[in-house]
Coordinates of C-alpha atoms and ligand atoms in Angstrom, one line a residue:
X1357 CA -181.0 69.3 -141.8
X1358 CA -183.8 66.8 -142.0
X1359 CA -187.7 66.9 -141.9
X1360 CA -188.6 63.5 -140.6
X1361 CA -186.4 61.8 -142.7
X1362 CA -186.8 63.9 -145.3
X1363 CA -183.0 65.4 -146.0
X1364 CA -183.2 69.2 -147.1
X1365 CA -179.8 70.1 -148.5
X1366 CA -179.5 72.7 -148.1
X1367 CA -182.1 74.1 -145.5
X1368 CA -183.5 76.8 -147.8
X1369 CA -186.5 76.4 -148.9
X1370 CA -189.3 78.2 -151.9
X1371 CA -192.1 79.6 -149.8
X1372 CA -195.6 78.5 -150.9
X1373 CA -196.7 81.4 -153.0
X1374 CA -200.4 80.9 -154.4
X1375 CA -200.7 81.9 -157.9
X1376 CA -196.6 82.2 -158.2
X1377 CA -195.5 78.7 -157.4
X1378 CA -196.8 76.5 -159.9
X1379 CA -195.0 73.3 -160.7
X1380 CA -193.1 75.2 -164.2
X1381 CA -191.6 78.3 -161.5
X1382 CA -190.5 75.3 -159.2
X1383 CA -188.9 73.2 -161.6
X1384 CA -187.1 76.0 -162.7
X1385 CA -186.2 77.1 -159.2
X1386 CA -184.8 74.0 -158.5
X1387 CA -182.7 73.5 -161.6
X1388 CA -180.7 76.9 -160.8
X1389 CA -179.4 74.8 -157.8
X1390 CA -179.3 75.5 -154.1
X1391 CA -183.0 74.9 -152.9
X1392 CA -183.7 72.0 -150.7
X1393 CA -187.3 72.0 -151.0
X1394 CA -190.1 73.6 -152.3
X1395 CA -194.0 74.1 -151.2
X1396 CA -196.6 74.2 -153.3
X1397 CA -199.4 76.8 -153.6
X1398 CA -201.7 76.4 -151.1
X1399 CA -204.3 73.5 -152.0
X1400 CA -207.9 73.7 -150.3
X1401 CA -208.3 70.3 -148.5
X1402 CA -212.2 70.6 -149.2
X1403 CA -211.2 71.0 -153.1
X1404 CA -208.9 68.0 -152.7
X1405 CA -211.9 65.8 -151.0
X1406 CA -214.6 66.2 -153.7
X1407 CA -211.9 65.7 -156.0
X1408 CA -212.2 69.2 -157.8
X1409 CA -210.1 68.8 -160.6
X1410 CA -208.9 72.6 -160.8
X1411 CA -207.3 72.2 -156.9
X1412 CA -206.0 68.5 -158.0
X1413 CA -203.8 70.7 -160.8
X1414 CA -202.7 72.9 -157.6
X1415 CA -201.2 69.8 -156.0
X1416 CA -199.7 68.3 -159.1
X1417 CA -195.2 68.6 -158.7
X1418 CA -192.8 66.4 -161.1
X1419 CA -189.8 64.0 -160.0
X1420 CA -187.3 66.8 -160.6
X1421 CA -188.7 68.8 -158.1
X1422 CA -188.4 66.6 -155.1
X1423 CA -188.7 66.7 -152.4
X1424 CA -191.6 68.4 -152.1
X1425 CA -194.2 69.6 -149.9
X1426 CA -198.2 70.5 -151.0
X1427 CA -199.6 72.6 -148.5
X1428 CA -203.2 72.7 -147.8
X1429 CA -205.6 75.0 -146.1
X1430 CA -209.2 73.8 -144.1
X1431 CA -209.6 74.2 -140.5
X1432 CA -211.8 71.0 -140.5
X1433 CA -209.5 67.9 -138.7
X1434 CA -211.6 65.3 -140.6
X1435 CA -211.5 67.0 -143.6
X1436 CA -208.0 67.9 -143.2
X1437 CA -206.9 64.3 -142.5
X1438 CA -208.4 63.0 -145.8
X1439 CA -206.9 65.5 -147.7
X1440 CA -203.6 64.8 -146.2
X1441 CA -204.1 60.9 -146.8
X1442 CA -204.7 62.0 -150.3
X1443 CA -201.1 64.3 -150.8
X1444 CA -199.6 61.5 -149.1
X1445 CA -201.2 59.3 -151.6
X1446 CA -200.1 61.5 -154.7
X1447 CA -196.5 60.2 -153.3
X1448 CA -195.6 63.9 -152.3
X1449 CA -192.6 64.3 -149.3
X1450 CA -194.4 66.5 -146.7
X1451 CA -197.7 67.7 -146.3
X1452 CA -197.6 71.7 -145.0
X1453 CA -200.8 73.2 -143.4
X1454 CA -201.3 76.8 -144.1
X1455 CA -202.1 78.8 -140.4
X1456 CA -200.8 82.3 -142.1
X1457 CA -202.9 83.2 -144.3
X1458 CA -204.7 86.6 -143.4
X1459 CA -207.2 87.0 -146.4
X1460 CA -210.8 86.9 -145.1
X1461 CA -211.9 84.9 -147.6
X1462 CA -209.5 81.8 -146.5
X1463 CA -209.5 83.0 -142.6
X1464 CA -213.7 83.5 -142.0
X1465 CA -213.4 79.6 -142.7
X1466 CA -211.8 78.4 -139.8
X1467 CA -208.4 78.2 -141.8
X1468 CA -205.7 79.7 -142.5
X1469 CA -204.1 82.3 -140.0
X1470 CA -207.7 82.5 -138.2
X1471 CA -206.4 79.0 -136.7
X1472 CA -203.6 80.8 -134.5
X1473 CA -206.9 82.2 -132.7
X1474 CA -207.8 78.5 -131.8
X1475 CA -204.8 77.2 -130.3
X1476 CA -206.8 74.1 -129.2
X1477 CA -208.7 73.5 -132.2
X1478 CA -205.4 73.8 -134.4
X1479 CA -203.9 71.5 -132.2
X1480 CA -206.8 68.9 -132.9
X1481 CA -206.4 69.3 -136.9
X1482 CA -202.8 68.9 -136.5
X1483 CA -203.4 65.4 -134.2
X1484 CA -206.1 64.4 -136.7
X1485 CA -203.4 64.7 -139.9
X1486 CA -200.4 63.6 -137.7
X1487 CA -202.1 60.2 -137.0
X1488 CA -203.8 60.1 -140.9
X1489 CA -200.8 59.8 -142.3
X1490 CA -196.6 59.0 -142.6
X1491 CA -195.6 61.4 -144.1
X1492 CA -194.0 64.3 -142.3
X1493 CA -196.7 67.1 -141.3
X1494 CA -195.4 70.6 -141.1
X1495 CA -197.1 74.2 -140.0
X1496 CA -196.8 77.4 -141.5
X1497 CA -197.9 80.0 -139.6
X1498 CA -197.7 83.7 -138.7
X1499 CA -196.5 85.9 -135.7
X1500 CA -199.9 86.1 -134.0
X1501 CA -203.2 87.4 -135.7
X1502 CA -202.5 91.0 -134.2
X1503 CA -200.2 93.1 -132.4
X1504 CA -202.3 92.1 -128.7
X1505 CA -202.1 88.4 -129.9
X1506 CA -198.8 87.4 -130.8
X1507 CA -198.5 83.4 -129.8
X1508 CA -196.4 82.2 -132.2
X1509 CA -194.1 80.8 -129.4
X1510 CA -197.1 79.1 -127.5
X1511 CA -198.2 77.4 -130.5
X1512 CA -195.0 75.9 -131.9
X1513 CA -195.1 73.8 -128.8
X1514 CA -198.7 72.7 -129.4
X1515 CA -197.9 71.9 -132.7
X1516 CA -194.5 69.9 -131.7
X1517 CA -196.8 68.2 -129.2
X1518 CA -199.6 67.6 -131.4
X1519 CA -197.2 65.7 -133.7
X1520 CA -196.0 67.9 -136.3
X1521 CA -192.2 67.5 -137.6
X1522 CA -191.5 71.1 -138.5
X1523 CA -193.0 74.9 -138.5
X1524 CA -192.2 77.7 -140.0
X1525 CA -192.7 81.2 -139.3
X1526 CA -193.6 84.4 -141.0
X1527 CA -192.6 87.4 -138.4
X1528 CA -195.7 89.2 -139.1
X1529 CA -199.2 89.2 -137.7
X1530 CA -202.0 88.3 -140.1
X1531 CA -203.3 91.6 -139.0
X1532 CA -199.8 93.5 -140.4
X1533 CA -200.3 91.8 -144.0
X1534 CA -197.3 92.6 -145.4
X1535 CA -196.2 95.4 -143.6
X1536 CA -193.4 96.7 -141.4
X1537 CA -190.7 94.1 -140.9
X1538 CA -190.8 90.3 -140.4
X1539 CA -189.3 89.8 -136.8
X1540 CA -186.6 87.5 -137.0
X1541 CA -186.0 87.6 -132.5
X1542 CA -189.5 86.8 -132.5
X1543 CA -188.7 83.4 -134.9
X1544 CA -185.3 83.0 -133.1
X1545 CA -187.3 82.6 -129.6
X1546 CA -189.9 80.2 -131.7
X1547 CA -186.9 77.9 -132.5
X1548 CA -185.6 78.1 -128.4
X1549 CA -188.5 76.8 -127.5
X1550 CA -189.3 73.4 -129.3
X1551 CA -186.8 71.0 -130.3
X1552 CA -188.2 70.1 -134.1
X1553 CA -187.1 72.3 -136.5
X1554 CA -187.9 75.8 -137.4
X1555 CA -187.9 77.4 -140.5
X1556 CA -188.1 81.5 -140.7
X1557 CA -189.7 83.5 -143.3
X1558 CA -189.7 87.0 -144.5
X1559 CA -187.9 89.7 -146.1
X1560 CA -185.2 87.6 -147.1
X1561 CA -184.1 89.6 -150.5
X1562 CA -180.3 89.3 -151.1
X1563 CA -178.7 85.9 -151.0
X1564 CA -176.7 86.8 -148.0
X1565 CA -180.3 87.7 -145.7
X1566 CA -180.9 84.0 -146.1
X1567 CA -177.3 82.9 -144.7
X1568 CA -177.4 85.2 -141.8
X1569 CA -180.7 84.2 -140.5
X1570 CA -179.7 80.8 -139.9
X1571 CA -176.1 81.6 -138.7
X1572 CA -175.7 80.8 -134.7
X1573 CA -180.0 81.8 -134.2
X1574 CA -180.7 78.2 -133.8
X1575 CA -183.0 79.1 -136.4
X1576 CA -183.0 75.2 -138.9
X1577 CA -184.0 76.9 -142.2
X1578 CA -185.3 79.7 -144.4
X1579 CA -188.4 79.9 -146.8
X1580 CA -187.8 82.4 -149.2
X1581 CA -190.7 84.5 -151.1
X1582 CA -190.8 87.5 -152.6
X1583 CA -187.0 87.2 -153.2
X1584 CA -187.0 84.2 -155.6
X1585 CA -190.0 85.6 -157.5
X1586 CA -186.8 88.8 -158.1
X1587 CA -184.3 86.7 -158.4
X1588 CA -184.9 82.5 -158.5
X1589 CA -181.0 81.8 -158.3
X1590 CA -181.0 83.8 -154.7
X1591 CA -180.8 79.5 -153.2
X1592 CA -177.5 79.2 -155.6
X1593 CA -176.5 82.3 -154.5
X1594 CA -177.1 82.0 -150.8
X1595 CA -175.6 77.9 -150.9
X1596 CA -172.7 79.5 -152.7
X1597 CA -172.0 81.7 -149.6
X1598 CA -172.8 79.6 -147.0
X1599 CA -170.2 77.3 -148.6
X1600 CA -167.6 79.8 -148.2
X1601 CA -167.7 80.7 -152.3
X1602 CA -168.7 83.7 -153.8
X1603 CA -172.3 84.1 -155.7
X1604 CA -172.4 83.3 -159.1
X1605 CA -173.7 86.6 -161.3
X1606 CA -176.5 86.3 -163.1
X1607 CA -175.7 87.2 -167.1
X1608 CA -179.0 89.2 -168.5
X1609 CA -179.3 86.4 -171.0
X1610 CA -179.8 83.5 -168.2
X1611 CA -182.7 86.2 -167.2
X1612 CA -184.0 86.2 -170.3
X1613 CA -183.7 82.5 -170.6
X1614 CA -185.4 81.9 -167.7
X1615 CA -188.7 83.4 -168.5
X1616 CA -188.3 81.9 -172.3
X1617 CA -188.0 78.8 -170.6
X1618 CA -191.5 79.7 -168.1
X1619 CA -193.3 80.5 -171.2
X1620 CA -192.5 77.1 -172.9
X1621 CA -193.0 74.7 -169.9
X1622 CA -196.4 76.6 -169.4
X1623 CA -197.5 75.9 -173.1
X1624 CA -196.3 72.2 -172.6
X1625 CA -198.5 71.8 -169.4
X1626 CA -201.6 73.0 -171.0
X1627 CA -200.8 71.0 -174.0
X1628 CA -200.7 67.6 -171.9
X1629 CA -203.4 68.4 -170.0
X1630 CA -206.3 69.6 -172.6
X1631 CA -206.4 66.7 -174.9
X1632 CA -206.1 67.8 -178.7
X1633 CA -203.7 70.8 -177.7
X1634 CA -201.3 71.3 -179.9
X1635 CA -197.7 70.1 -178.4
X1636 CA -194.7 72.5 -178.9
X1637 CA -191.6 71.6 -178.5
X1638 CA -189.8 73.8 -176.2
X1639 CA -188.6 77.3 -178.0
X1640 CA -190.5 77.3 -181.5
X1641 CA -192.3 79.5 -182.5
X1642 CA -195.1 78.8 -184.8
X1643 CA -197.4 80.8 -187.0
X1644 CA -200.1 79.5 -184.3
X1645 CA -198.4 81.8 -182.0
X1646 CA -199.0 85.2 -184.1
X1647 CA -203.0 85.3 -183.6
X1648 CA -204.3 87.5 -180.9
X1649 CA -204.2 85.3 -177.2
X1650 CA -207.1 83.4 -176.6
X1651 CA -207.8 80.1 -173.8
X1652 CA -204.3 79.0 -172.8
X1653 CA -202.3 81.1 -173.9
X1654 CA -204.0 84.2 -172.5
X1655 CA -203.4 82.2 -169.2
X1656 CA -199.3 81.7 -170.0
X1657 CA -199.2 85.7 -171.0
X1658 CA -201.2 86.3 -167.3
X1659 CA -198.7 84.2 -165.9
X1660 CA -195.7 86.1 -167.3
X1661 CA -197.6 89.7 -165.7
X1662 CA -197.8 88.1 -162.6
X1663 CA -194.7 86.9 -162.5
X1664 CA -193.2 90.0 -163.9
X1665 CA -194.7 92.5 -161.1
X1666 CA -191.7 91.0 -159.2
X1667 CA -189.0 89.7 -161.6
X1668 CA -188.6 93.3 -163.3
X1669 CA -187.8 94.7 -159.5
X1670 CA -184.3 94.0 -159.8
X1671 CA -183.7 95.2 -163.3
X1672 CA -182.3 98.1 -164.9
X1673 CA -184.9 99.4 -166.7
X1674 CA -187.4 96.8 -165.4
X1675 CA -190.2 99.2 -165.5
X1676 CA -190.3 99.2 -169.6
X1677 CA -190.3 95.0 -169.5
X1678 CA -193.4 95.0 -167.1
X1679 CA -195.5 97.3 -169.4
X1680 CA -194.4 95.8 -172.8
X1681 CA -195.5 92.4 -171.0
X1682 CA -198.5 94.2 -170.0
X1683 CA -199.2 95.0 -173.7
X1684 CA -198.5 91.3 -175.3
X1685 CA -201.3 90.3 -177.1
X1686 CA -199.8 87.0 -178.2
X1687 CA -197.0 84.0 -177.0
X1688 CA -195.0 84.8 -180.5
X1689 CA -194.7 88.9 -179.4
X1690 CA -194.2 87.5 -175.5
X1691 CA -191.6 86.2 -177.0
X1692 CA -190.2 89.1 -178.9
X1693 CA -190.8 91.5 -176.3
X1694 CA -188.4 88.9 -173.8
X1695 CA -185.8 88.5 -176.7
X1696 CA -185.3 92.0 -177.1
X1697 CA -184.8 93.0 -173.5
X1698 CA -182.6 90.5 -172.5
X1699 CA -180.8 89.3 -175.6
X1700 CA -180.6 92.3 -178.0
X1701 CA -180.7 94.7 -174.7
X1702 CA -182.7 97.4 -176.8
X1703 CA -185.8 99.1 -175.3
X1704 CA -188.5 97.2 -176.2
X1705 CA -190.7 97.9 -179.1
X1706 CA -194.0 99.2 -177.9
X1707 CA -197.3 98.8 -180.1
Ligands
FMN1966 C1 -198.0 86.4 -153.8 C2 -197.9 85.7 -152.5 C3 -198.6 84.5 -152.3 C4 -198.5 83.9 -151.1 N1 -199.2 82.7 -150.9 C5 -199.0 81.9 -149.8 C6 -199.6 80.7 -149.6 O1 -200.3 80.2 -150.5 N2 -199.4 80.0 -148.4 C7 -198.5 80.5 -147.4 O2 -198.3 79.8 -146.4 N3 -197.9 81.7 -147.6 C8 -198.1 82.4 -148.7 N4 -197.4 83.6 -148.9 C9 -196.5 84.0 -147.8 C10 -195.1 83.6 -148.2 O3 -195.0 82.2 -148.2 C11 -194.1 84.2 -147.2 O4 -194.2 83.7 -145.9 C12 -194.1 85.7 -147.1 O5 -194.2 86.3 -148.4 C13 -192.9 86.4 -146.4 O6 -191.7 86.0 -147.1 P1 -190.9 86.8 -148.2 O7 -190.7 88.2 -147.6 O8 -189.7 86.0 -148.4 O9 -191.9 87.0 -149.4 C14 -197.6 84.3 -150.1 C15 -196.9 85.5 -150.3 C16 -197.0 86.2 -151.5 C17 -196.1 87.4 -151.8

């Protein structure tokens, strides 16, 4: 399955998830195996213009996690060109633009899923990036804003025509949020429709969901969410299947490892970026780490919540991990509190 010329194998995908898909998460998505490509969080196209450094660290990947796609939000078409000259310039594979997004803070500005209530003038912004750049431009959108106002159909064939090389769809209106169910007939008659490629997202939780939705649907791809922030080796899983094999189980220790291995390529990030950060090498502990959680790493142990809201879903006793994390007041009893669950499987220690 290809984007441009851009080869996904396979044709599943990590959804762009803002303040879940940093660059650590996707690294580490990708080395469990199995996901052809992964999206950024979404990057605001005025932030990338003036050069904010805070939505250039949005936008930053690594090599291993190629090929990738930054997506960015604005609902300007000038605007929205230069910013996708300047992803394309930063070397990334695709440039996505967000048309899904329901929160009024994003979608009062002309962007985001507000866009699907301008047909024409989303058509223009996708023109105005299609001809800025080479690189493949995508659209990620929603079902319609509402229930009376469900065009998801009419405007995968504007975008096709306005240039763009793929779209994806989430089966819900921006007016739904995230409730009810994501409508998988409605993405099915998206896909009919044009002849690029279309990608389907939502409510994709067990490995298998993601195989069925692209079995005989004419449906090219899936962009999985909320299930790879549960489990991130749902794209091993779910290649493993569609390969005729049957999924790997997860050991509670590869669990554990996994967020062990978050923490540390958090630190490391931080530590590269704030000059005269200490650097740690990946898995020690120092006495550093004891003192009560201040600057960075008050940000990792954030990071670890948020992640953990949805990782401890799928866990026995999940519910005791999320509020010892809750309670970490430092990286060294982050640590502790991970080891425990997952290594020495003993309920965690509360303070
Ligand atoms: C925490 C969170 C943040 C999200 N952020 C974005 C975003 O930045 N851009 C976007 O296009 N969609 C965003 N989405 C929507 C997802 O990409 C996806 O379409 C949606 O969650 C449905 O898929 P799922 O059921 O697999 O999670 C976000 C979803 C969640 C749960």
């Amino acid at each position: 399955m290809k984007i441009g010329s851009i080869d996904l194998a396979p044709p599943f995908a990590l959804a762009p998830m803002a303040g879940m898909t940093d660059t650590a998460f996707r690294r580490l998505v990708k080395r469990t195996g199995g996901c052809g490509l992964v999206v950024t969080e979404m990057v605001s196209s005025e932030g990338l213009v003036r050069g904010i450094d805070r939505t250039l660290e949005y936008a930053e990947y690594t090599e291993e996690e190629r090929p990738v796609s930054i997506q960015i939000f604005g609902g300007d078409p000038e605007k929205m060109a230069s910013a996708a000259q300047i992803v394309e310039g930063m070397g990334a594979d695709i440039v996505d633009i967000n048309m899904g997004c329901p929160v009024p803070k994003i979608a009062k500005h002309n962007a985001g899923c507000s866009l699907m209530r301008e047909p024409e003038h989303a058509q223009e912004v996708v023109s105005a990036m299609a001809r800025a750049v080479k690189i493949p431009v995508t659209v990620k959108m929603r079902a319609g804003w509402d229930h009376d106002q469900i065009n998801a159909p009419e405007m995968a064939r504007r975008m096709e025509d306005a240039g763009a090389a793929a779209v994806a769809v989430h089966g819900r209106t921006a007016a739904q949020s995230y409730s009810g169910q994501s409508d998988w007939d409605l993405i099915a008659s998206v896909a009919a429709g044009v002849s690029i490629p279309v990608f389907g997202s939502g409510d994709c939780i067990e490995p298998e969901d993601v195989v069925r939705r692209v079995r005989g649907t004419g449906i090219a791809g899936v962009l999985v969410g909320r299930g790879a922030l549960r489990n991130p080796w749902i794209f091993e899983q779910a290649a493993a299947i569609a390969s005729g094999r049957a999924p790997r189980i997860i050991s509670e220790e590869e669990r554990g490892r996994f967020l062990l291995d978050y923490v540390d390529l958090l630190l490391n990030e931080r530590a590269n970026e704030a000059e005269g950060f200490r650097h740690l090498a990946p898995g020690t502990a120092s006495a550093a780490e004891d003192r009560p959680a201040r600057g960075h790493d008050r940000w990792v142990i954030n990071k670890l919540r948020a992640l953990n809201s949805w990782y401890t879903k799928g866990l026995d006793n999940g519910s005791h991990l999320r509020v010892a994390v809750n309670s970490a007041d430092s990286i060294a009893r982050l640590r502790g509190i991970i080891e425990e669950f997952f290594f020495q499987r003993r309920p965690v220690r509360m303070l």
